[in-house]
XYZ file of C-alpha atoms in Angstrom:
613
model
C 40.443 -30.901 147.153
C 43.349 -28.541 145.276
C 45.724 -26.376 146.922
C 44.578 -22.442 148.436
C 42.138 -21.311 146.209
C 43.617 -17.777 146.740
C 46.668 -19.433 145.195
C 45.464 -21.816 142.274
C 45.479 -19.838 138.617
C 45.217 -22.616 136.747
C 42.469 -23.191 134.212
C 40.123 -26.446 135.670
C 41.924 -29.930 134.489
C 44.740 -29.189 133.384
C 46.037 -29.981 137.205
C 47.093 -33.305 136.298
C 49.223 -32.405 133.013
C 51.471 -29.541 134.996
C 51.891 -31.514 137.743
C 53.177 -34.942 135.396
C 55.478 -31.886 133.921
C 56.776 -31.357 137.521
C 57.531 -35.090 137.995
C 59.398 -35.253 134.788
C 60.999 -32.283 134.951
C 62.124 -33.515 138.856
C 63.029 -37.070 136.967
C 65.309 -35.487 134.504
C 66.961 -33.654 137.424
C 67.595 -36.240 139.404
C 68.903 -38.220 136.624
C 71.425 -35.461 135.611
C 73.301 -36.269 138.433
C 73.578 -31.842 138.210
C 71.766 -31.106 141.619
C 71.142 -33.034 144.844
C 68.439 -34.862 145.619
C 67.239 -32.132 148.168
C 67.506 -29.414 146.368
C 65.479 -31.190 143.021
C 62.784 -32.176 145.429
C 62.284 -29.023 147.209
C 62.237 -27.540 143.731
C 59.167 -29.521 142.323
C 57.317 -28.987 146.087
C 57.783 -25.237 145.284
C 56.242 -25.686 142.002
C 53.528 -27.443 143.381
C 52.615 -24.715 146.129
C 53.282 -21.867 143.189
C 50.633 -23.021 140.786
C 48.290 -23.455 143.776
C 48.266 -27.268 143.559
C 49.276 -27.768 146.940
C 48.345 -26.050 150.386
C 51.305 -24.404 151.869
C 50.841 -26.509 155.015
C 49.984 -29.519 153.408
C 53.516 -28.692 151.610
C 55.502 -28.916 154.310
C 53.520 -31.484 156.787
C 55.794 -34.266 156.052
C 58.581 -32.378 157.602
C 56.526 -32.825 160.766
C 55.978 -36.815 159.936
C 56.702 -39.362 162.854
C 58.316 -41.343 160.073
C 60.792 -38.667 158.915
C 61.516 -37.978 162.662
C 61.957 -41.686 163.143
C 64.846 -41.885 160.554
C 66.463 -38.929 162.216
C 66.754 -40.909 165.644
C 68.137 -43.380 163.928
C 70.845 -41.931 162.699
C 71.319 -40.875 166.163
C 71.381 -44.690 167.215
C 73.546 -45.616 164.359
C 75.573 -42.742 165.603
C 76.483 -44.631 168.898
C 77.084 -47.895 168.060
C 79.887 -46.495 165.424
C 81.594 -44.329 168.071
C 81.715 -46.836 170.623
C 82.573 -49.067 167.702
C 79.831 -51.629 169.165
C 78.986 -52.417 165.500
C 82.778 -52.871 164.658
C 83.381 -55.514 167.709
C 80.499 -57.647 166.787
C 81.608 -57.364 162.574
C 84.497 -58.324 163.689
C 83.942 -61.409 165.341
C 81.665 -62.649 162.927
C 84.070 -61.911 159.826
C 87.281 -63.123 161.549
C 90.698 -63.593 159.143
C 89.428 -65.366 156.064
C 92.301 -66.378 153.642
C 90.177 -67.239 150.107
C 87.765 -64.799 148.415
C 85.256 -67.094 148.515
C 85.597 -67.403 152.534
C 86.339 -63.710 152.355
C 82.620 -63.196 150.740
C 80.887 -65.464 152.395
C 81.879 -64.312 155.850
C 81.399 -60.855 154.902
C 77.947 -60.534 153.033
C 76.050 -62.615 155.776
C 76.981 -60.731 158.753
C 76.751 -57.655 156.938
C 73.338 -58.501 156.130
C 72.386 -59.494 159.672
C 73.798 -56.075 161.396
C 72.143 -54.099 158.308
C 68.561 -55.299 159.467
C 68.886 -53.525 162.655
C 71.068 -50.323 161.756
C 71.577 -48.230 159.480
C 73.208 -49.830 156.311
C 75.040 -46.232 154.934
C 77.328 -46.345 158.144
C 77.576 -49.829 157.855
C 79.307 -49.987 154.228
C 81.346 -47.276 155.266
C 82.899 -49.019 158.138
C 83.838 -52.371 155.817
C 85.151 -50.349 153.161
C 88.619 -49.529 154.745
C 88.613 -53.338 156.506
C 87.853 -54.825 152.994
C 90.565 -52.853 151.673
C 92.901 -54.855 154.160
C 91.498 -58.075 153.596
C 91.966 -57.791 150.212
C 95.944 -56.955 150.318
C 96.088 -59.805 152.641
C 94.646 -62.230 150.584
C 95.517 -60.671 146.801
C 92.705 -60.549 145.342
C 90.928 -57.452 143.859
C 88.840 -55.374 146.091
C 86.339 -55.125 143.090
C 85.303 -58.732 144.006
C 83.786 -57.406 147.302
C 82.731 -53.747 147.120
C 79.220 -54.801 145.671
C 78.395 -57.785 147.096
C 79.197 -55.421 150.362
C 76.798 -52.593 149.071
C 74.398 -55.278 148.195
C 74.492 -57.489 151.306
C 73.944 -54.320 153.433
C 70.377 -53.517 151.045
C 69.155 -57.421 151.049
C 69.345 -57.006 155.107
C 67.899 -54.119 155.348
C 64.406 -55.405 153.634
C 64.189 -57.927 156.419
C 62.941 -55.298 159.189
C 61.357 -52.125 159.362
C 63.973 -49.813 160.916
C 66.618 -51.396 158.440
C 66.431 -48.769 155.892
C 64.374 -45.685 155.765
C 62.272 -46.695 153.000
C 60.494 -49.723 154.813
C 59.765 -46.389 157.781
C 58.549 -44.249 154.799
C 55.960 -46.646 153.504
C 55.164 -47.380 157.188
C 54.320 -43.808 157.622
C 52.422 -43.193 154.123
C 50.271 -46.263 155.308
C 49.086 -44.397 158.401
C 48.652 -40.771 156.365
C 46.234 -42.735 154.290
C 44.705 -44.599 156.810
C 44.862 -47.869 154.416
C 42.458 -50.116 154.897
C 41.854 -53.848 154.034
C 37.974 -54.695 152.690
C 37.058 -55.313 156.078
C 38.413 -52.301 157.456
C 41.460 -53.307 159.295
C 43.728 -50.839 159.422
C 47.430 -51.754 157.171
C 50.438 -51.261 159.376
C 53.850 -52.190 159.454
C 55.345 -53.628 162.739
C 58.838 -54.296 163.199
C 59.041 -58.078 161.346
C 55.936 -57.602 158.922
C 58.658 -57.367 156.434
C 61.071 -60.498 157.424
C 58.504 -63.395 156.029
C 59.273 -61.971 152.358
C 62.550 -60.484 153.356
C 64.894 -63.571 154.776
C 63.931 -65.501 151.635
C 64.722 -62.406 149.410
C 68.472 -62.252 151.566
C 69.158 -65.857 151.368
C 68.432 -66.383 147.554
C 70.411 -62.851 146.982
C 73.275 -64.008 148.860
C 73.303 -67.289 147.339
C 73.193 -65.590 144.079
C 76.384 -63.208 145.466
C 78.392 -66.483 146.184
C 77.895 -68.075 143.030
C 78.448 -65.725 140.588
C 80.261 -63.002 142.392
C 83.389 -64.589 141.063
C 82.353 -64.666 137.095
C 80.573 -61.396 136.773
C 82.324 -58.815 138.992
C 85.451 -57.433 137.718
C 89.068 -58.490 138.412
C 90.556 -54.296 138.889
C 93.526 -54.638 141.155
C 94.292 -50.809 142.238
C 97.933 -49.595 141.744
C 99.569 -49.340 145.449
C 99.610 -46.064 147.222
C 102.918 -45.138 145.632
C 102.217 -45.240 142.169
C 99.029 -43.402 142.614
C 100.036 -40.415 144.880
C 104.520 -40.562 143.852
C 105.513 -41.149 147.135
C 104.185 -43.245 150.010
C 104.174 -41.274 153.093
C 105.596 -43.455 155.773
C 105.149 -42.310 159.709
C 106.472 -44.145 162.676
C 103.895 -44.657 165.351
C 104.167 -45.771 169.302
C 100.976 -47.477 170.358
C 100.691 -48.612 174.106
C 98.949 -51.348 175.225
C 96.493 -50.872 178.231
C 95.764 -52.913 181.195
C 92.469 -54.921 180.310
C 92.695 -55.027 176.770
C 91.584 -57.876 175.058
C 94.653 -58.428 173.117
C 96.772 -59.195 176.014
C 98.141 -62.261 176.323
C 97.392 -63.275 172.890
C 100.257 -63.542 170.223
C 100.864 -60.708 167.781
C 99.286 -63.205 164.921
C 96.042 -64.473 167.009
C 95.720 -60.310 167.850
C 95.461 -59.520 164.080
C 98.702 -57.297 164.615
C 100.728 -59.297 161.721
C 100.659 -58.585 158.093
C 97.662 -55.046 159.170
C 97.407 -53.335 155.765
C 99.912 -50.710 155.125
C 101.276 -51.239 158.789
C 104.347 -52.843 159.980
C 105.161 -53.999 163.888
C 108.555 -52.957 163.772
C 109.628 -53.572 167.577
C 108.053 -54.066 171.057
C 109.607 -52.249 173.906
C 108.749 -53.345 177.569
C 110.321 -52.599 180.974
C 113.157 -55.027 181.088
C 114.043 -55.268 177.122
C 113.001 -54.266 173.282
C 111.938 -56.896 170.944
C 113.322 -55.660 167.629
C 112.470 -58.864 165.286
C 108.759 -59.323 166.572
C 107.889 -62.498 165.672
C 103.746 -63.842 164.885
C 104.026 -66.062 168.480
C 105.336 -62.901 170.505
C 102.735 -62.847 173.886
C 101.597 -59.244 174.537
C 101.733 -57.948 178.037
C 100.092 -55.144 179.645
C 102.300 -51.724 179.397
C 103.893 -53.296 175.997
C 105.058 -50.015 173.484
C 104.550 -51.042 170.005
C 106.054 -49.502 167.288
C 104.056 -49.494 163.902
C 105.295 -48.189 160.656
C 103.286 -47.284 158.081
C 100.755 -44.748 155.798
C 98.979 -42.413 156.979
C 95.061 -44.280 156.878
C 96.367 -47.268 158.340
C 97.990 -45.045 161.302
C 94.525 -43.793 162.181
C 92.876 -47.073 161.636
C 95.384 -48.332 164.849
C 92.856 -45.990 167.226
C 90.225 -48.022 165.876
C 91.983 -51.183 168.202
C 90.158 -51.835 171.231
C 92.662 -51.794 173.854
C 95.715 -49.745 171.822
C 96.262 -45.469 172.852
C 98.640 -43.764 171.746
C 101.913 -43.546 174.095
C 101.548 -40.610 176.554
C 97.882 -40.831 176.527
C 97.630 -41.214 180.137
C 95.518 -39.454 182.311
C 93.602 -38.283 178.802
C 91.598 -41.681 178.677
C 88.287 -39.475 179.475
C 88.869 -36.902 176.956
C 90.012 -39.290 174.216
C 86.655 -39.654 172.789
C 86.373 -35.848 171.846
C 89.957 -36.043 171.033
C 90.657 -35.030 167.070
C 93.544 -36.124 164.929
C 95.393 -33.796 163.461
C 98.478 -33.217 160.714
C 100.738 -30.709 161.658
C 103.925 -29.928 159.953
C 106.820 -28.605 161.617
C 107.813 -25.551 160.688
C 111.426 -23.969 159.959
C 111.177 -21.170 163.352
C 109.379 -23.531 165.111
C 110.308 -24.239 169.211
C 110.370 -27.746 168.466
C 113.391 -28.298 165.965
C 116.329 -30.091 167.316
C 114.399 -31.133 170.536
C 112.684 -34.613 170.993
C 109.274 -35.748 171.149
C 109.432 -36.404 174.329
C 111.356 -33.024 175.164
C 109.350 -30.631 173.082
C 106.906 -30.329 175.637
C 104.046 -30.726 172.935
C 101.559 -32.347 175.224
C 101.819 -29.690 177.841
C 102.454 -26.543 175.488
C 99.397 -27.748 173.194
C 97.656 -30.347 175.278
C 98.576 -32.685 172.227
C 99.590 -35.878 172.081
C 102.317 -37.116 169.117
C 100.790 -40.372 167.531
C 103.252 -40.712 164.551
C 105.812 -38.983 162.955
C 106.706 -38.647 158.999
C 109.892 -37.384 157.850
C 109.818 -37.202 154.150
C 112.296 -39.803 152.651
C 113.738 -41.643 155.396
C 112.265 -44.626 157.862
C 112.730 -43.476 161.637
C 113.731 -45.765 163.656
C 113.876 -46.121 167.740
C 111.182 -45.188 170.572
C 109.052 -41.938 169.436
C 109.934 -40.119 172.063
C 113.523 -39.913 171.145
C 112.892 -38.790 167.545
C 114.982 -35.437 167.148
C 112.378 -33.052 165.564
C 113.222 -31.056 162.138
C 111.576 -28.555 160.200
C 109.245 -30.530 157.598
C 108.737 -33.342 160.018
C 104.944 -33.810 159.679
C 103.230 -34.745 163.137
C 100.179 -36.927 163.600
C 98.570 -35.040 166.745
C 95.875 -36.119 169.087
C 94.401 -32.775 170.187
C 91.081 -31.577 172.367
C 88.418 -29.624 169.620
C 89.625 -26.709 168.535
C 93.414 -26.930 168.370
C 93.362 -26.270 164.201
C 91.484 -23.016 165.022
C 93.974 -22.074 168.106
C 97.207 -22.948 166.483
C 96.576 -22.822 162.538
C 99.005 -19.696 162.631
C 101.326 -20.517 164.995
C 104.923 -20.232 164.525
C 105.398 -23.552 165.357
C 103.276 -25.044 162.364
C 102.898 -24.268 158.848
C 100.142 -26.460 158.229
C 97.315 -27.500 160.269
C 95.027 -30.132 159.185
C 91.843 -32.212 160.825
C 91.936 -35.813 159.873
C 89.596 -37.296 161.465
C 86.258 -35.938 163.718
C 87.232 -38.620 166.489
C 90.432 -40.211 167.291
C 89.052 -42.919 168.985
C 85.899 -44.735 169.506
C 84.129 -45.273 173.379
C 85.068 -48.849 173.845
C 84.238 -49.249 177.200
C 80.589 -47.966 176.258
C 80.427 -50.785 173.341
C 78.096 -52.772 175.398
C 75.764 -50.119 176.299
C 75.223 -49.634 172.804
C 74.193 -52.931 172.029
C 72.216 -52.995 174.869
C 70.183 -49.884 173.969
C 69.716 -51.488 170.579
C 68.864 -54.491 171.817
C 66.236 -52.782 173.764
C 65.310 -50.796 170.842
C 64.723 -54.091 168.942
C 62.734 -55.640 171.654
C 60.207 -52.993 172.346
C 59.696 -52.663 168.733
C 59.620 -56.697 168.189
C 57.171 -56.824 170.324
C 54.974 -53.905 169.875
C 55.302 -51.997 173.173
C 55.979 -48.834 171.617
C 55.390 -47.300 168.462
C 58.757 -46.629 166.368
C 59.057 -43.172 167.108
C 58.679 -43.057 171.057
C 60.730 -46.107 170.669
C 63.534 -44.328 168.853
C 63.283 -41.536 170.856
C 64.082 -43.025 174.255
C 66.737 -44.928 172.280
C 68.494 -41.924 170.629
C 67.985 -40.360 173.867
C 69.836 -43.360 175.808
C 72.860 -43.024 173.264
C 73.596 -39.281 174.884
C 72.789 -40.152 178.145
C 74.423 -42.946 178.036
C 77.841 -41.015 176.665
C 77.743 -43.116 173.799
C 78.172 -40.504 171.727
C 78.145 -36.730 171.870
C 75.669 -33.897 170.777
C 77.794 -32.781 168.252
C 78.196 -36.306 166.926
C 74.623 -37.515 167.245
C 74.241 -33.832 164.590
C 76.818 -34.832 162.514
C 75.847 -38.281 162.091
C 72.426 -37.206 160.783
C 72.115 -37.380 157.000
C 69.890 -34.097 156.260
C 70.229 -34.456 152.700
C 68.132 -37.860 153.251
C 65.791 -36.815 155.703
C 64.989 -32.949 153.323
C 64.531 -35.303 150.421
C 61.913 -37.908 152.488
C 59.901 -34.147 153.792
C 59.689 -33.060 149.874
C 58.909 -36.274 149.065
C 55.658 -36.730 151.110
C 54.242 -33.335 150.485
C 55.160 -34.102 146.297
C 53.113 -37.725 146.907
C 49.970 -35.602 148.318
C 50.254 -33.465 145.674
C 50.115 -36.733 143.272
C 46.887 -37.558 144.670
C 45.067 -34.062 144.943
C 45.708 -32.790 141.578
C 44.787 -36.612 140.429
C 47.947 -37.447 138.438
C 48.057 -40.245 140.666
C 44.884 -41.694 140.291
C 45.387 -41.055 136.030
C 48.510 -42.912 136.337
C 46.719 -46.230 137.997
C 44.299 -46.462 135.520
C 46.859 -46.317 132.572
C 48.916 -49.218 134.897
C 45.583 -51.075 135.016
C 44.307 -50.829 131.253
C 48.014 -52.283 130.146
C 47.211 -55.194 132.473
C 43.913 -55.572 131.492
C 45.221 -55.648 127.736
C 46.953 -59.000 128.587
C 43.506 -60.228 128.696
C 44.391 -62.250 132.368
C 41.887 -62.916 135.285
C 41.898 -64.107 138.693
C 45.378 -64.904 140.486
C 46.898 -63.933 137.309
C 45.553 -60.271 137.104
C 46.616 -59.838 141.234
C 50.488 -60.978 139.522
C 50.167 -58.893 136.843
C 49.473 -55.901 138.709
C 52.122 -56.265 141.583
C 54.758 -56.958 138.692
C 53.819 -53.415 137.208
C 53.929 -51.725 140.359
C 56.916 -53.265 141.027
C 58.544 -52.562 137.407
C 57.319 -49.134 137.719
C 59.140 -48.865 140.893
C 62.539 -49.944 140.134
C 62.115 -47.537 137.047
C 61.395 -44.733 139.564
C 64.695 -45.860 141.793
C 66.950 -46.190 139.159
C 66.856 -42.542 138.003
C 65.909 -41.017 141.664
C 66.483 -41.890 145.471
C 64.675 -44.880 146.712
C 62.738 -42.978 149.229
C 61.819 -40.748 146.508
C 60.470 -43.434 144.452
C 58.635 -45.215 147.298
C 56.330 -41.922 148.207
C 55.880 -40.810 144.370
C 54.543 -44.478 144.069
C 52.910 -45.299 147.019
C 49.696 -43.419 146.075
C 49.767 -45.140 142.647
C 49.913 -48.839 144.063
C 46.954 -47.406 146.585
C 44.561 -46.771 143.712
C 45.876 -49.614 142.009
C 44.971 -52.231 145.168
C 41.647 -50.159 145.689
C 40.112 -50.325 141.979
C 41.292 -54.172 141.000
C 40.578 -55.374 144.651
C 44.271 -56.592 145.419
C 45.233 -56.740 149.400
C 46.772 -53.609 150.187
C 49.511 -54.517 152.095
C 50.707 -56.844 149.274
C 50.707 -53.338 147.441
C 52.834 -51.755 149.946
C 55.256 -54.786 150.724
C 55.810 -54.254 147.054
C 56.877 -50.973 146.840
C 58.909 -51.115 150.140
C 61.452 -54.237 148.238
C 61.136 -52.386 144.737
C 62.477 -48.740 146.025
C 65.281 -50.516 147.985
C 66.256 -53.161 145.576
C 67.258 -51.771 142.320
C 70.995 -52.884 141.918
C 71.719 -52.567 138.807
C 72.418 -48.997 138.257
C 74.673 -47.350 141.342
C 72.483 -45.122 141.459
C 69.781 -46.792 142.542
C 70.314 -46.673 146.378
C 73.389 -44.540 148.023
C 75.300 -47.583 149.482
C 75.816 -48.766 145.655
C 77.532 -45.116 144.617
C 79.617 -45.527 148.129
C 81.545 -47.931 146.965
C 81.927 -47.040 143.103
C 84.902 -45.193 143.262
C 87.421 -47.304 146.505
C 85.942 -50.696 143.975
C 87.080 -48.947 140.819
C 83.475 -49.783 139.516
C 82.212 -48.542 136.261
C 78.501 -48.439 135.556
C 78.478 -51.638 133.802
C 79.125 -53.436 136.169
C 76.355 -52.631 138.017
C 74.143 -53.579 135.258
C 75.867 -56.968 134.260
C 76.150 -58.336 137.943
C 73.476 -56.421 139.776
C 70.718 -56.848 136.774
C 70.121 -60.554 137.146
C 69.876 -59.908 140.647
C 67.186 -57.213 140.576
C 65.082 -59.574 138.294
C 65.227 -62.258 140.847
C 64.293 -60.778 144.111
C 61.464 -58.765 142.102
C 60.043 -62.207 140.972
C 60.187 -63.751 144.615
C 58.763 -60.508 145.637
C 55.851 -61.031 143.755
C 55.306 -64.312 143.945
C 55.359 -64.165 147.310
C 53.404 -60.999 148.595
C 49.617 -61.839 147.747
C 50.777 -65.357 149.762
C 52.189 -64.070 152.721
C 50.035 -60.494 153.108
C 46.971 -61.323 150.794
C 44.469 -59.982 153.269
């Protein structure tokens, strides 16, 4: 049935030819690059509802969906284990100190690919990027060499479960709007692992692929140093205390990963009864030790990101840290603060502010932080409560005020909470005792209550862009199906395959390639969850007139919208790392292309074996 009859104007049949002018005109859109994938979307769903194609309600159901909803909680889950930087202590483990790109990409892609499958892989990338950048000035080699096989380690893991990327949730949720059905009327659902029996052998072969040819086909770009790209390297001079249970204690500064950080130099150690100006890599650390790092401005933040490292004169502020901000101030000429110390200026009391670095344009300071004489230009990196850019942006004290970062320092001591609440999130999915969105819900709801992360984070760390694009994107798939473009569509699909003049087993292959083909045409020039609702109607009809399973169908479109890697374009983790890999789109094509060809032929080859029912 069409949309409000008190809206629909259009003369009977030509439904079907305005709304394929919608979808292309929504194509070319998205493949402009012009607009965001929100704002496209909601354009075509208004152009639906205007030419009375579409019910206003129907329009806008799949705002409402359990699987949209879903993806939001999520991102609240994903939320906490990056601000108690659970996700960051188990990563690190598992990648270690590799010295050899090859060791360097093979201990990054496979736990990548393991922690994608059970969070979210967007926050994921973003997390390596800055550590790859590290390893990769450690070892000299070019950062281009892992960038992708990063982006596409993080998408091969995330086909393996159902909650590892949205898509696998959105064709979960367009199975139950359609109440699919096999022949004998058993309902098509996917669990938790439906996916990882076509999945783990799509990750293996597409890491094994990664190894082998990562080092032929992916670019050699080594990126100029900081200093040649901005003029001058700003240098600050930081004081980092080590606390009393921290794991680094009693390890050397080498086994501690303190030797050789990225854009960081230990410069000295002071403790109670003497300084340690020449730290050497066998140096014990002790409990109450001062370090003093030197370096840019990243790296400096990066050193909150050490379990068991606060800034000096952080104590008593160990509860508040985790709402703490970091902040750039820069002194200013009539400020209070010129020719007094840190430790004199009174900044923590007067401000509530603690001084993690200092940067004096020019020169190297040397000595404890405390006793650095402030001057006018002297740029400070602050550790403030919310709301101290607001409160002091035009002070006299400051001429500049400027947020850095929206948390200084992750919840360490709630790491294991975290992972327990994922755990448990895995578990009862796993094993079916809840449904994903009650599931999600208690575990979003155990990440607050668990101080795991704040409100205001758990918002923040919500992508809305994703989740207004999945809402358009069912009500434009109904749409597909009532005005019977979709069902058009099919039949074209089918009469090509039936053209090849193949039967039997052949015909089931021959379909599932052409959904699949038709998918991956769909991702490359819009989002993947996009692609996956626009075809998930298509492959229906498809499955229902030719007699192939339907969840073979459906398995289908979920790998197809989320592996397409050879545009970066094709799924948001691959345009992530475009610009810190110095990527061009060419590369995608030559390295990712091959790739894309394989996993769709295991993906069809294997789907009417493993879900032919």
């Amino acid at each position: 049935m069409l949309g409000d009859p008190t809206l629909a104007w259009l003369p009977p049949g030509l439904e079907p030819y305005v709304a394929g002018i919608l979808i292309l005109g929504m194509i070319g859109a998205l493949a402009s690059g012009r607009f965001g994938s929100d704002i496209v979307l909601m354009g075509a769903l208004t152009g639906f509802v205007v030419f009375g194609m579409l019910k206003p309600d129907a329009a806008v159901e799949g705002f409402a969906s359990p699987g949209l909803i879903t993806i939001a909680l999520l991102y609240v889950v994903s939320t906490g284990m990056r601000q108690t930087g659970a996700t960051n202590m188990v990563t690190a483990r598992l990648v270690g100190r590799p010295k050899t790109l090859f060791g360097t990409q093979l201990r990054l892609t496979g736990p990548v690919a393991c922690v994608s499958a059970f969070v979210n892989n967007t926050p994921i990338v973003a997390m390596f990027m800055p550590v790859l950048n590290g390893i990769a000035k450690k070892g000299g080699f070019s950062p281009s060499k892992l960038f992708i096989p990063l982006s596409y380690a993080s998408i091969l893991g995330g086909v393996c479960t159902l909650i590892g990327t949205s898509t696998n949730i959105v064709v979960a949720q367009a199975l139950v709007n359609e109440d699919t059905r096999t022949a004998a009327g058993d309902a098509v659902r996917f669990s938790m692992f439906t996916l990882s029996p076509i999945g783990i052998p799509i990750l293996i072969a597409g890491l094994i692929y990664i190894l082998v040819f990562g080092r032929v086909l992916l670019p050699d770009r080594r990126q100029l140093p900081a200093a040649a790209n901005n003029g001058e390297r700003r240098e600050y001079t930081a004081s980092m205390i080590v606390q009393d249970g921290a794991p680094i204690v009693g390890k050397s500064v080498e086994q501690a990963g303190l030797r050789s950080l990225p854009g960081l130099f230990l410069s000295r150690i002071d403790r109670k009864d003497r300084t340690i100006v020449a730290v050497g890599p066998d140096e014990r650390l002790r409990t109450g030790d001062v370090l003093g790092f030197v370096g840019d401005l990243e790296s400096m933040m990066d050193l909150n990101q050490i379990r068991g490292l606060e800034p000096a004169g952080t104590k008593d502020r160990a509860s508040g840290r985790a709402r703490a901000q970091l902040m750039e101030a820069v002194v200013s000429p009539s400020s209070r603060l010129v020719g007094l110390t840190v430790r004199d200026g009174g900044i923590r009391t007067r401000y509530g502010a603690v001084v993690m670095a200092v940067h004096r344009r020019g020169q190297r300071l040397r000595g404890k932080i405390g006793d650095i004489k402030l001057r006018d230009g002297d740029t400070l990196l602050l550790e403030t409560e919310a709301g101290f850019a607001d409160k002091h942006r035009d002070s006299r004290d400051f001429v500049l005020v400027t947020e850095r970062a929206a948390s200084a320092a992750p919840r360490h001591d709630r790491a294991w909470v975290a992972l327990l609440i994922l755990a448990g999130l895995i578990m009862a999915l796993g094993t079916g005792t809840l449904e994903p969105l009650p599931a999600t819900l208690i575990a979003a709801g155990a990440m607050l209550i668990g101080r795991c992360c704040t409100g205001p984070q758990a918002r923040a760390g919500v992508d809305w862009q994703v989740l207004v694009t999945i809402g358009a994107a069912f009500g434009i798939g109904r749409a597909m199906t009532e005005t019977g473009l979709a069902a058009d569509l099919a039949t074209s699909l089918v009469r090509l395959v039936a053209a090849l003049g193949v039967d039997g087993m052949l015909r089931t292959y021959a379909l599932l390639a052409a959904v699949y083909g038709l998918t991956i045409v769909f991702t490359a020039v819009m989002t993947n969850n996009a692609a996956a609702v626009l075809m998930f109607p298509i492959a229906m009809l498809v499955a229902e007139q030719q007699g192939v399973p339907p969840m073979s169908m459906a398995v289908v479109v979920a790998v197809a919208a989320s592996c397409e890697f050879s545009t970066p374009i094709g799924y948001q983790t691959n345009l992530m790392v475009m610009g810190p890999g110095g990527y061009r789109w060419l590369d995608y094509t030559r390295f990712g292309g091959p790739l894309t060809i394989l996993v769709g032929m295991i993906c069809v080859l294997l789907a009417p074996v493993l879900y032919g029912r």
